[in-house]
Amino acid sequence: MAADAKQSPALFDPTAFQTFRFVSCDLDARGHVTLRYALDEEIFFVEELDLPIETPPARVREADSERVAGLLALLHWVAGVSYYKVALPPNVSCETGAPSPAVAALLEALYSEGLAELAYTNALPSLPRPRFPSEPEPEPELGTADGDPAAEGWRPLERVLVPVGGGKDSAVALEIVRRSGLELALFSVGDAPPIARTVEVAGLPHLLARRTLDPGLAALNAAGALNGHIPITAIVSCVALLSAALNGFDAVAMANERSASVGNVSWDGVEVNHQFSKGLRAERLLSAAVAEIAGAPRLFSVLRPASELAIARAFARMERYHGAFTSCNAIFRLDPSLRAASWCCECPKCRFVFLALAPFSSPEHLREVFGRDLLDEEGQFEGFALLSATGGHKPFECVGEEQESLAAIRLLAADPRWSGHSVLARLVAEVLPLYPSEVGDPERVLALSDEHAVPAALLADVRAVLGA
């Protein structure tokens, strides 16, 4: 007998299912989205989202319905990973129609490498590798020039939507776009306190979406479903793209740095990367999928040229956000009501953000921000050492490359403001000697990369904000 996820069995056997089904998706005139999925004919899921939309939607015409439908379908496929992961069945069934070749390539990456951490931490024998049957490859159009945004179908940049998560990266991203003079609005899925505080400090229009997962997921997890990290940034990107289309924006400017492309550990022939869907490869796959939807907003990361350390340097100059931002995820997972408290000061993310900001801040100022001086707490040493992969692999968190942590330690070693801090002294004495001097060279780590998709209209502003 078929059951919805709220009527999940007392014991859930992930191996009992053969097919994950994309059943249907709908969007009404109020911006309410319904996404339906199923495992075989047994377990059904319903996800709902409420998207921001102008009333009346003056910028969305009847002629826009095709691109909105294309972006809705893309969201349906990408968001399904939240439900597919409970069993990781070998087959998928696209009952709403086959994805295009570019979308199929994106999905096969998200539903395998995007779930690599989940497979690794659950000690599975291998990665899931579902195959998505796709439509035939379209014939290439004649007369288009590679690399020309107009030829690729992108609209000129006039209105840009910047997703914010309440951390330092999105604050830097929005200030880069603000500096360009383009019309700008902020976007978020949910309005957790750090997001609300960042929006208030920025003083910009805010488009708010809300996502409601099928409530039966928690029961399935308790009954034995597979659980773990999913490529959440890809889902947020698709919600932002659809919201941008509904509200007449030309682009979504993400705040994903180049460091996100570097993984944590090698396993099953791939690099397991906690930040896979924030990385450059995922961005390129998603952009290629979106490019097939005529008139869709373009997507890129405005921070892609920069390391986390370079972003921290820029953010250190933006003190008005320092009382608003939060990068700690652990405290929210422990108790959502504590999100306003900002920092647990015991997790890899807290340590990395502290370490990245320290070369560009005084100890007194960081004590004000975090409430503690983490580089002067002896018990923090092993956690800081692990950020450089000393004693193990880089933690499964949104932290920078090992070289960035080493670069920060090298900068602090020469900074008299931080001399005498006990943890720093041990990092300098015990960690730095393990690496050649060119590993973690601050100048190289802080330099901007040319490997990105930032539009020409924003490049000067990227260099101005993220440069020295």
Short mmCIF file of C-alpha atoms in Angstrom, two decimals:
data_model
loop_
_atom_site.label_atom_id
_atom_site.label_comp_id
_atom_site.label_asym_id
_atom_site.label_seq_id
_atom_site.Cartn_x
_atom_site.Cartn_y
_atom_site.Cartn_z
CA MET A 1 0.00 0.00 0.00
CA ALA A 2 1.37 3.41 -0.95
CA ALA A 3 2.15 5.81 1.87
CA ASP A 4 3.25 9.38 2.10
CA ALA A 5 6.41 10.29 3.98
CA LYS A 6 4.41 11.27 7.06
CA GLN A 7 3.24 7.63 7.30
CA SER A 8 6.75 6.22 7.16
CA PRO A 9 7.41 2.68 8.41
CA ALA A 10 8.80 2.02 11.86
CA LEU A 11 11.88 0.49 10.19
CA PHE A 12 13.11 1.87 6.87
CA ASP A 13 15.33 -0.27 4.62
CA PRO A 14 17.07 1.93 2.02
CA THR A 15 17.99 -1.11 -0.08
CA ALA A 16 14.34 -2.01 -0.62
CA PHE A 17 13.78 0.69 -3.26
CA GLN A 18 14.68 0.59 -6.94
CA THR A 19 13.50 3.88 -8.41
CA PHE A 20 13.32 7.52 -7.38
CA ARG A 21 10.49 9.25 -9.24
CA PHE A 22 10.11 12.90 -10.23
CA VAL A 23 6.32 12.95 -10.19
CA SER A 24 5.15 16.54 -10.82
CA CYS A 25 5.79 20.22 -10.15
CA ASP A 26 3.50 23.25 -10.08
CA LEU A 27 3.76 27.02 -9.65
CA ASP A 28 0.70 29.18 -9.08
CA ALA A 29 0.19 32.89 -9.65
CA ARG A 30 1.00 33.68 -6.01
CA GLY A 31 4.46 32.13 -6.27
CA HIS A 32 3.55 28.92 -4.43
CA VAL A 33 5.57 25.95 -5.68
CA THR A 34 4.69 22.30 -5.14
CA LEU A 35 7.29 19.62 -5.92
CA ARG A 36 6.29 15.94 -5.80
CA TYR A 37 8.57 12.90 -5.67
CA ALA A 38 8.27 9.21 -4.82
CA LEU A 39 10.27 6.10 -4.00
CA ASP A 40 8.77 3.34 -6.15
CA GLU A 41 5.02 3.24 -5.44
CA GLU A 42 5.56 3.19 -1.70
CA ILE A 43 6.76 6.49 -0.26
CA PHE A 44 5.60 9.88 -1.60
CA PHE A 45 7.09 13.29 -0.84
CA VAL A 46 5.69 16.79 -1.23
CA GLU A 47 7.92 19.85 -0.90
CA GLU A 48 6.46 23.36 -0.91
CA LEU A 49 8.05 26.75 -1.47
CA ASP A 50 6.66 30.24 -1.35
CA LEU A 51 8.56 32.53 -3.70
CA PRO A 52 8.59 36.33 -3.63
CA ILE A 53 6.65 37.82 -6.51
CA GLU A 54 5.56 41.34 -7.33
CA THR A 55 1.83 42.06 -7.00
CA PRO A 56 0.86 42.46 -9.74
CA PRO A 57 3.91 40.80 -11.39
CA ALA A 58 4.53 43.75 -13.67
CA ARG A 59 7.84 42.43 -15.00
CA VAL A 60 6.59 38.93 -15.82
CA ARG A 61 4.60 38.68 -19.03
CA GLU A 62 2.78 35.82 -20.72
CA ALA A 63 5.77 35.49 -23.04
CA ASP A 64 7.96 34.68 -20.02
CA SER A 65 6.03 31.51 -19.18
CA GLU A 66 8.43 29.24 -21.10
CA ARG A 67 11.52 30.37 -19.19
CA VAL A 68 9.68 30.22 -15.88
CA ALA A 69 8.55 26.68 -16.70
CA GLY A 70 12.12 25.73 -17.59
CA LEU A 71 13.46 27.09 -14.31
CA LEU A 72 10.67 25.40 -12.34
CA ALA A 73 11.58 22.07 -13.94
CA LEU A 74 15.25 22.67 -13.11
CA LEU A 75 14.36 23.39 -9.46
CA HIS A 76 12.24 20.22 -9.35
CA TRP A 77 15.13 18.07 -10.56
CA VAL A 78 17.78 19.67 -8.35
CA ALA A 79 15.72 19.85 -5.14
CA GLY A 80 14.89 16.16 -5.45
CA VAL A 81 18.32 15.29 -4.08
CA SER A 82 16.94 15.98 -0.58
CA TYR A 83 14.61 12.98 -0.98
CA TYR A 84 16.67 10.74 -3.24
CA LYS A 85 19.37 10.56 -0.57
CA VAL A 86 17.17 8.70 1.93
CA ALA A 87 17.61 5.47 -0.08
CA LEU A 88 19.96 6.21 -3.01
CA PRO A 89 18.08 3.84 -5.35
CA PRO A 90 19.89 2.81 -8.56
CA ASN A 91 17.28 4.21 -10.96
CA VAL A 92 15.49 7.51 -11.56
CA SER A 93 12.26 8.13 -13.47
CA CYS A 94 11.60 11.61 -14.92
CA GLU A 95 7.82 11.52 -15.27
CA THR A 96 7.56 15.22 -16.13
CA GLY A 97 9.78 14.77 -19.19
CA ALA A 98 13.42 14.04 -19.82
CA PRO A 99 16.00 16.71 -18.94
CA SER A 100 18.18 18.25 -21.61
CA PRO A 101 21.75 16.92 -22.00
CA ALA A 102 23.16 19.85 -20.00
CA VAL A 103 20.64 19.36 -17.19
CA ALA A 104 21.30 15.61 -17.16
CA ALA A 105 25.05 16.28 -16.81
CA LEU A 106 24.36 18.62 -13.89
CA LEU A 107 22.08 16.12 -12.16
CA GLU A 108 24.45 13.19 -12.58
CA ALA A 109 27.14 15.28 -10.87
CA LEU A 110 24.90 16.53 -8.04
CA TYR A 111 23.38 13.09 -7.38
CA SER A 112 26.82 11.44 -7.22
CA GLU A 113 29.73 13.78 -6.36
CA GLY A 114 27.29 16.11 -4.60
CA LEU A 115 26.47 13.19 -2.28
CA ALA A 116 30.04 11.98 -1.91
CA GLU A 117 30.34 13.22 1.67
CA LEU A 118 27.09 11.47 2.59
CA ALA A 119 28.36 8.21 1.06
CA TYR A 120 31.75 8.57 2.73
CA THR A 121 30.43 9.38 6.22
CA ASN A 122 27.85 6.57 6.01
CA ALA A 123 30.62 4.10 5.02
CA LEU A 124 28.81 3.07 1.83
CA PRO A 125 30.69 0.80 -0.58
CA SER A 126 30.68 3.42 -3.37
CA LEU A 127 29.14 6.61 -4.66
CA PRO A 128 25.58 6.60 -5.98
CA ARG A 129 25.70 6.99 -9.75
CA PRO A 130 22.16 7.28 -11.15
CA ARG A 131 21.82 7.86 -14.88
CA PHE A 132 19.42 10.54 -16.07
CA PRO A 133 17.99 9.80 -19.53
CA SER A 134 18.12 13.02 -21.52
CA GLU A 135 16.57 14.52 -24.62
CA PRO A 136 18.60 14.37 -27.86
CA GLU A 137 21.39 16.93 -28.14
CA PRO A 138 20.05 19.98 -30.07
CA GLU A 139 21.68 20.99 -33.31
CA PRO A 140 24.11 23.91 -32.76
CA GLU A 141 22.94 27.27 -34.02
CA LEU A 142 24.95 28.85 -36.80
CA GLY A 143 26.58 32.24 -36.40
CA THR A 144 27.14 32.28 -32.65
CA ALA A 145 30.49 33.27 -31.18
CA ASP A 146 31.96 31.38 -28.22
CA GLY A 147 32.33 33.52 -25.12
CA ASP A 148 30.00 36.30 -26.29
CA PRO A 149 27.27 36.76 -23.65
CA ALA A 150 24.85 38.12 -26.23
CA ALA A 151 25.48 35.12 -28.48
CA GLU A 152 24.95 32.80 -25.52
CA GLY A 153 21.55 34.39 -24.93
CA TRP A 154 22.31 36.34 -21.73
CA ARG A 155 20.61 39.66 -21.26
CA PRO A 156 22.71 42.76 -20.52
CA LEU A 157 23.15 43.29 -16.79
CA GLU A 158 20.82 45.89 -15.31
CA ARG A 159 19.17 44.24 -12.30
CA VAL A 160 21.11 41.78 -10.11
CA LEU A 161 19.84 39.54 -7.31
CA VAL A 162 22.38 38.62 -4.60
CA PRO A 163 21.55 35.70 -2.27
CA VAL A 164 22.58 36.31 1.33
CA GLY A 165 23.10 33.71 4.03
CA GLY A 166 24.16 35.97 6.86
CA GLY A 167 27.89 35.27 6.54
CA LYS A 168 30.87 37.38 5.55
CA ASP A 169 30.96 36.20 1.91
CA SER A 170 27.50 37.42 0.94
CA ALA A 171 28.17 40.80 2.58
CA VAL A 172 31.29 41.23 0.44
CA ALA A 173 29.41 40.07 -2.67
CA LEU A 174 26.56 42.53 -2.23
CA GLU A 175 28.98 45.39 -1.67
CA ILE A 176 30.80 44.54 -4.92
CA VAL A 177 27.53 44.67 -6.84
CA ARG A 178 26.45 47.85 -5.02
CA ARG A 179 29.73 49.50 -6.04
CA SER A 180 28.97 48.74 -9.72
CA GLY A 181 25.91 50.97 -9.71
CA LEU A 182 23.64 48.21 -11.06
CA GLU A 183 20.17 47.90 -9.60
CA LEU A 184 20.45 45.45 -6.72
CA ALA A 185 18.23 43.44 -4.42
CA LEU A 186 19.00 40.78 -1.84
CA PHE A 187 17.51 37.28 -1.73
CA SER A 188 17.30 34.56 0.88
CA VAL A 189 15.61 31.27 1.58
CA GLY A 190 14.32 31.94 5.08
CA ASP A 191 15.12 34.88 7.30
CA ALA A 192 17.28 33.53 10.12
CA PRO A 193 18.55 36.28 12.43
CA PRO A 194 21.97 36.71 10.72
CA ILE A 195 20.20 37.13 7.36
CA ALA A 196 17.77 39.67 8.81
CA ARG A 197 20.62 41.57 10.46
CA THR A 198 22.68 41.63 7.23
CA VAL A 199 19.68 42.85 5.23
CA GLU A 200 19.07 45.60 7.78
CA VAL A 201 22.68 46.76 7.68
CA ALA A 202 22.76 46.67 3.87
CA GLY A 203 19.58 48.73 3.60
CA LEU A 204 18.57 47.12 0.29
CA PRO A 205 15.34 45.54 -0.99
CA HIS A 206 14.96 41.93 0.09
CA LEU A 207 13.17 39.11 -1.71
CA LEU A 208 12.32 36.37 0.78
CA ALA A 209 11.53 32.78 -0.19
CA ARG A 210 10.42 30.06 2.19
CA ARG A 211 11.06 26.35 1.73
CA THR A 212 9.11 23.64 3.53
CA LEU A 213 10.56 20.15 3.32
CA ASP A 214 8.23 17.18 3.46
CA PRO A 215 7.61 16.79 7.20
CA GLY A 216 8.01 13.02 6.94
CA LEU A 217 11.73 13.25 6.27
CA ALA A 218 12.53 13.42 9.97
CA ALA A 219 10.52 10.26 10.65
CA LEU A 220 12.30 8.43 7.83
CA ASN A 221 15.66 9.47 9.21
CA ALA A 222 14.69 8.15 12.63
CA ALA A 223 13.55 4.87 11.03
CA GLY A 224 16.85 4.19 9.29
CA ALA A 225 16.95 6.32 6.14
CA LEU A 226 20.33 7.47 4.87
CA ASN A 227 21.11 10.97 6.04
CA GLY A 228 23.94 13.44 5.61
CA HIS A 229 25.21 16.41 3.66
CA ILE A 230 23.53 17.34 0.37
CA PRO A 231 24.49 19.91 -2.32
CA ILE A 232 22.33 22.62 -0.75
CA THR A 233 23.92 25.55 -2.60
CA ALA A 234 22.66 24.14 -5.90
CA ILE A 235 19.12 24.07 -4.52
CA VAL A 236 19.33 27.65 -3.20
CA SER A 237 20.76 28.75 -6.57
CA CYS A 238 17.77 27.27 -8.41
CA VAL A 239 15.28 28.90 -6.03
CA ALA A 240 17.09 32.21 -6.56
CA LEU A 241 17.06 31.81 -10.36
CA LEU A 242 13.32 31.15 -10.44
CA SER A 243 12.68 34.07 -8.07
CA ALA A 244 14.86 36.28 -10.27
CA ALA A 245 12.86 35.32 -13.36
CA LEU A 246 9.56 35.99 -11.60
CA ASN A 247 10.73 39.45 -10.59
CA GLY A 248 12.52 40.62 -13.72
CA PHE A 249 16.18 40.28 -12.68
CA ASP A 250 18.88 39.69 -15.27
CA ALA A 251 21.30 37.73 -13.08
CA VAL A 252 21.91 35.96 -9.79
CA ALA A 253 25.31 36.81 -8.29
CA MET A 254 26.39 34.10 -5.87
CA ALA A 255 29.06 34.51 -3.17
CA ASN A 256 31.09 31.34 -3.78
CA GLU A 257 34.87 31.64 -3.52
CA ARG A 258 37.54 29.74 -5.46
CA SER A 259 38.48 27.79 -2.32
CA ALA A 260 35.14 25.97 -2.51
CA SER A 261 36.45 23.98 -5.48
CA VAL A 262 39.06 22.18 -3.34
CA GLY A 263 37.92 18.96 -1.70
CA ASN A 264 38.49 17.37 1.69
CA VAL A 265 39.61 13.80 0.99
CA SER A 266 39.99 11.37 -1.94
CA TRP A 267 37.68 8.32 -1.91
CA ASP A 268 36.14 5.96 -4.47
CA GLY A 269 38.05 7.63 -7.28
CA VAL A 270 36.70 11.13 -6.59
CA GLU A 271 37.56 14.11 -4.43
CA VAL A 272 35.00 14.28 -1.64
CA ASN A 273 34.17 17.96 -1.33
CA HIS A 274 31.84 19.30 1.37
CA GLN A 275 31.37 22.38 -0.81
CA PHE A 276 30.91 20.57 -4.14
CA SER A 277 27.89 22.59 -5.27
CA LYS A 278 29.69 25.84 -4.39
CA GLY A 279 32.66 24.92 -6.57
CA LEU A 280 33.54 26.11 -10.05
CA ARG A 281 32.68 22.81 -11.75
CA ALA A 282 29.16 22.81 -10.31
CA GLU A 283 28.75 26.49 -11.24
CA ARG A 284 29.71 25.73 -14.83
CA LEU A 285 27.35 22.77 -15.02
CA LEU A 286 24.46 24.81 -13.60
CA SER A 287 25.22 27.76 -15.88
CA ALA A 288 25.23 25.46 -18.91
CA ALA A 289 21.84 24.07 -17.87
CA VAL A 290 20.39 27.55 -17.38
CA ALA A 291 21.80 28.73 -20.72
CA GLU A 292 19.47 26.29 -22.48
CA ILE A 293 16.45 28.17 -21.11
CA ALA A 294 15.79 31.10 -23.41
CA GLY A 295 15.75 34.44 -21.58
CA ALA A 296 16.66 32.95 -18.18
CA PRO A 297 18.74 35.04 -15.77
CA ARG A 298 22.44 34.19 -15.83
CA LEU A 299 24.21 32.79 -12.79
CA PHE A 300 27.79 33.38 -11.67
CA SER A 301 29.77 33.82 -8.49
CA VAL A 302 31.10 37.33 -8.03
CA LEU A 303 33.68 36.06 -5.49
CA ARG A 304 35.05 33.21 -7.63
CA PRO A 305 38.42 34.93 -8.33
CA ALA A 306 39.21 35.16 -4.61
CA SER A 307 40.37 32.91 -1.81
CA GLU A 308 38.55 32.92 1.52
CA LEU A 309 41.53 34.79 2.94
CA ALA A 310 41.18 37.59 0.38
CA ILE A 311 37.44 37.78 1.12
CA ALA A 312 38.19 37.97 4.86
CA ARG A 313 40.60 40.84 4.17
CA ALA A 314 37.84 42.73 2.34
CA PHE A 315 35.27 41.91 5.01
CA ALA A 316 37.56 43.13 7.78
CA ARG A 317 37.17 46.61 6.30
CA MET A 318 33.35 46.38 6.42
CA GLU A 319 32.94 46.82 10.17
CA ARG A 320 29.27 47.75 9.97
CA TYR A 321 28.52 44.08 9.23
CA HIS A 322 30.67 42.68 12.04
CA GLY A 323 27.86 42.73 14.59
CA ALA A 324 25.42 41.22 12.09
CA PHE A 325 27.12 38.28 10.43
CA THR A 326 27.33 34.65 11.53
CA SER A 327 29.23 31.84 9.85
CA CYS A 328 28.73 29.21 12.55
CA ASN A 329 26.45 26.36 11.48
CA ALA A 330 26.98 24.16 14.53
CA ILE A 331 25.08 26.36 16.95
CA PHE A 332 22.08 26.45 14.60
CA ARG A 333 22.09 22.66 14.21
CA LEU A 334 22.14 22.26 18.00
CA ASP A 335 19.25 24.65 18.55
CA PRO A 336 17.74 26.92 15.86
CA SER A 337 16.71 29.41 18.56
CA LEU A 338 20.40 30.00 19.30
CA ARG A 339 21.15 31.25 15.77
CA ALA A 340 21.08 34.81 17.09
CA ALA A 341 23.90 33.94 19.48
CA SER A 342 26.16 33.79 16.43
CA TRP A 343 29.17 31.69 17.47
CA CYS A 344 29.71 28.39 19.27
CA CYS A 345 33.51 28.98 19.19
CA GLU A 346 34.14 25.22 19.20
CA CYS A 347 33.58 24.16 15.57
CA PRO A 348 35.86 24.19 12.49
CA LYS A 349 33.90 27.04 10.90
CA CYS A 350 34.27 29.31 13.93
CA ARG A 351 38.00 28.56 14.06
CA PHE A 352 38.54 29.16 10.36
CA VAL A 353 36.66 32.47 10.27
CA PHE A 354 38.55 33.65 13.35
CA LEU A 355 41.87 32.61 11.79
CA ALA A 356 41.06 34.22 8.42
CA LEU A 357 40.03 37.54 9.97
CA ALA A 358 42.85 37.69 12.53
CA PRO A 359 45.64 38.97 10.21
CA PHE A 360 43.43 41.92 9.30
CA SER A 361 41.97 42.60 12.76
CA SER A 362 43.11 43.29 16.30
CA PRO A 363 42.69 40.70 19.07
CA GLU A 364 40.45 43.16 20.91
CA HIS A 365 38.10 43.53 17.95
CA LEU A 366 37.76 39.79 17.36
CA ARG A 367 37.02 39.26 21.05
CA GLU A 368 34.14 41.72 20.61
CA VAL A 369 32.87 39.81 17.56
CA PHE A 370 33.26 36.23 18.86
CA GLY A 371 33.06 36.79 22.59
CA ARG A 372 36.32 34.84 23.06
CA ASP A 373 39.91 34.86 21.83
CA LEU A 374 40.21 31.45 20.17
CA LEU A 375 43.92 31.80 19.41
CA ASP A 376 44.65 32.11 23.12
CA GLU A 377 42.71 29.04 24.28
CA GLU A 378 45.11 26.10 24.55
CA GLY A 379 42.38 23.54 23.98
CA GLN A 380 41.77 24.91 20.48
CA PHE A 381 45.20 23.91 19.11
CA GLU A 382 44.27 20.57 17.49
CA GLY A 383 41.23 22.13 15.83
CA PHE A 384 43.29 24.95 14.33
CA ALA A 385 46.03 22.52 13.23
CA LEU A 386 43.44 20.40 11.43
CA LEU A 387 42.49 23.40 9.26
CA SER A 388 45.89 22.93 7.60
CA ALA A 389 45.26 19.16 7.39
CA THR A 390 47.87 18.62 10.11
CA GLY A 391 46.68 15.57 12.00
CA GLY A 392 44.00 14.53 9.49
CA HIS A 393 42.04 15.80 6.50
CA LYS A 394 40.40 19.21 6.23
CA PRO A 395 37.12 19.18 8.20
CA PHE A 396 33.81 18.60 6.42
CA GLU A 397 32.73 22.22 6.78
CA CYS A 398 32.72 25.38 4.68
CA VAL A 399 36.33 26.25 5.44
CA GLY A 400 39.11 27.42 3.17
CA GLU A 401 41.98 25.50 1.65
CA GLU A 402 44.80 24.19 3.82
CA GLN A 403 47.11 26.71 2.11
CA GLU A 404 44.91 29.58 3.26
CA SER A 405 45.15 28.51 6.89
CA LEU A 406 48.92 28.25 6.56
CA ALA A 407 49.03 31.69 4.92
CA ALA A 408 47.03 33.17 7.79
CA ILE A 409 49.41 31.60 10.33
CA ARG A 410 52.41 33.01 8.43
CA LEU A 411 50.86 36.50 8.45
CA LEU A 412 50.06 36.29 12.16
CA ALA A 413 53.56 35.09 13.00
CA ALA A 414 54.86 38.45 11.76
CA ASP A 415 52.14 40.53 13.46
CA PRO A 416 53.14 41.92 16.88
CA ARG A 417 49.48 42.37 17.84
CA TRP A 418 49.12 38.57 18.04
CA SER A 419 52.45 37.69 19.65
CA GLY A 420 52.08 35.84 22.93
CA HIS A 421 48.87 34.07 21.93
CA SER A 422 49.39 30.50 23.08
CA VAL A 423 47.69 28.65 20.21
CA LEU A 424 49.37 30.82 17.59
CA ALA A 425 52.75 30.18 19.20
CA ARG A 426 52.22 26.41 18.91
CA LEU A 427 50.97 26.69 15.31
CA VAL A 428 54.11 28.62 14.38
CA ALA A 429 56.41 26.22 16.23
CA GLU A 430 54.73 22.89 15.41
CA VAL A 431 52.76 23.29 12.16
CA LEU A 432 54.69 25.73 9.96
CA PRO A 433 57.95 23.68 10.06
CA LEU A 434 56.09 20.77 8.45
CA TYR A 435 55.63 22.69 5.19
CA PRO A 436 58.04 24.33 2.72
CA SER A 437 57.98 28.13 2.82
CA GLU A 438 56.24 28.36 -0.55
CA VAL A 439 53.26 26.36 0.74
CA GLY A 440 50.80 28.89 2.08
CA ASP A 441 52.65 31.87 0.67
CA PRO A 442 50.37 34.80 1.60
CA GLU A 443 51.02 36.77 -1.58
CA ARG A 444 50.00 33.86 -3.78
CA VAL A 445 46.99 32.96 -1.66
CA LEU A 446 45.69 36.54 -1.66
CA ALA A 447 46.16 37.04 -5.42
CA LEU A 448 43.01 36.98 -7.57
CA SER A 449 42.52 34.19 -10.10
CA ASP A 450 41.49 34.57 -13.75
CA GLU A 451 39.42 31.37 -13.63
CA HIS A 452 35.87 32.63 -13.18
CA ALA A 453 32.70 33.68 -15.01
CA VAL A 454 32.31 37.18 -13.57
CA PRO A 455 30.81 39.47 -16.24
CA ALA A 456 33.05 42.23 -17.57
CA ALA A 457 30.68 44.84 -16.12
CA LEU A 458 31.68 43.76 -12.59
CA LEU A 459 35.37 42.92 -12.93
CA ALA A 460 36.71 46.35 -12.00
CA ASP A 461 34.58 46.34 -8.85
CA VAL A 462 35.72 42.82 -7.95
CA ARG A 463 39.35 43.93 -8.17
CA ALA A 464 38.69 47.13 -6.23
CA VAL A 465 36.97 45.38 -3.31
CA LEU A 466 38.98 42.16 -3.18
CA GLY A 467 42.39 43.59 -4.02
CA ALA A 468 44.93 44.73 -1.46
#
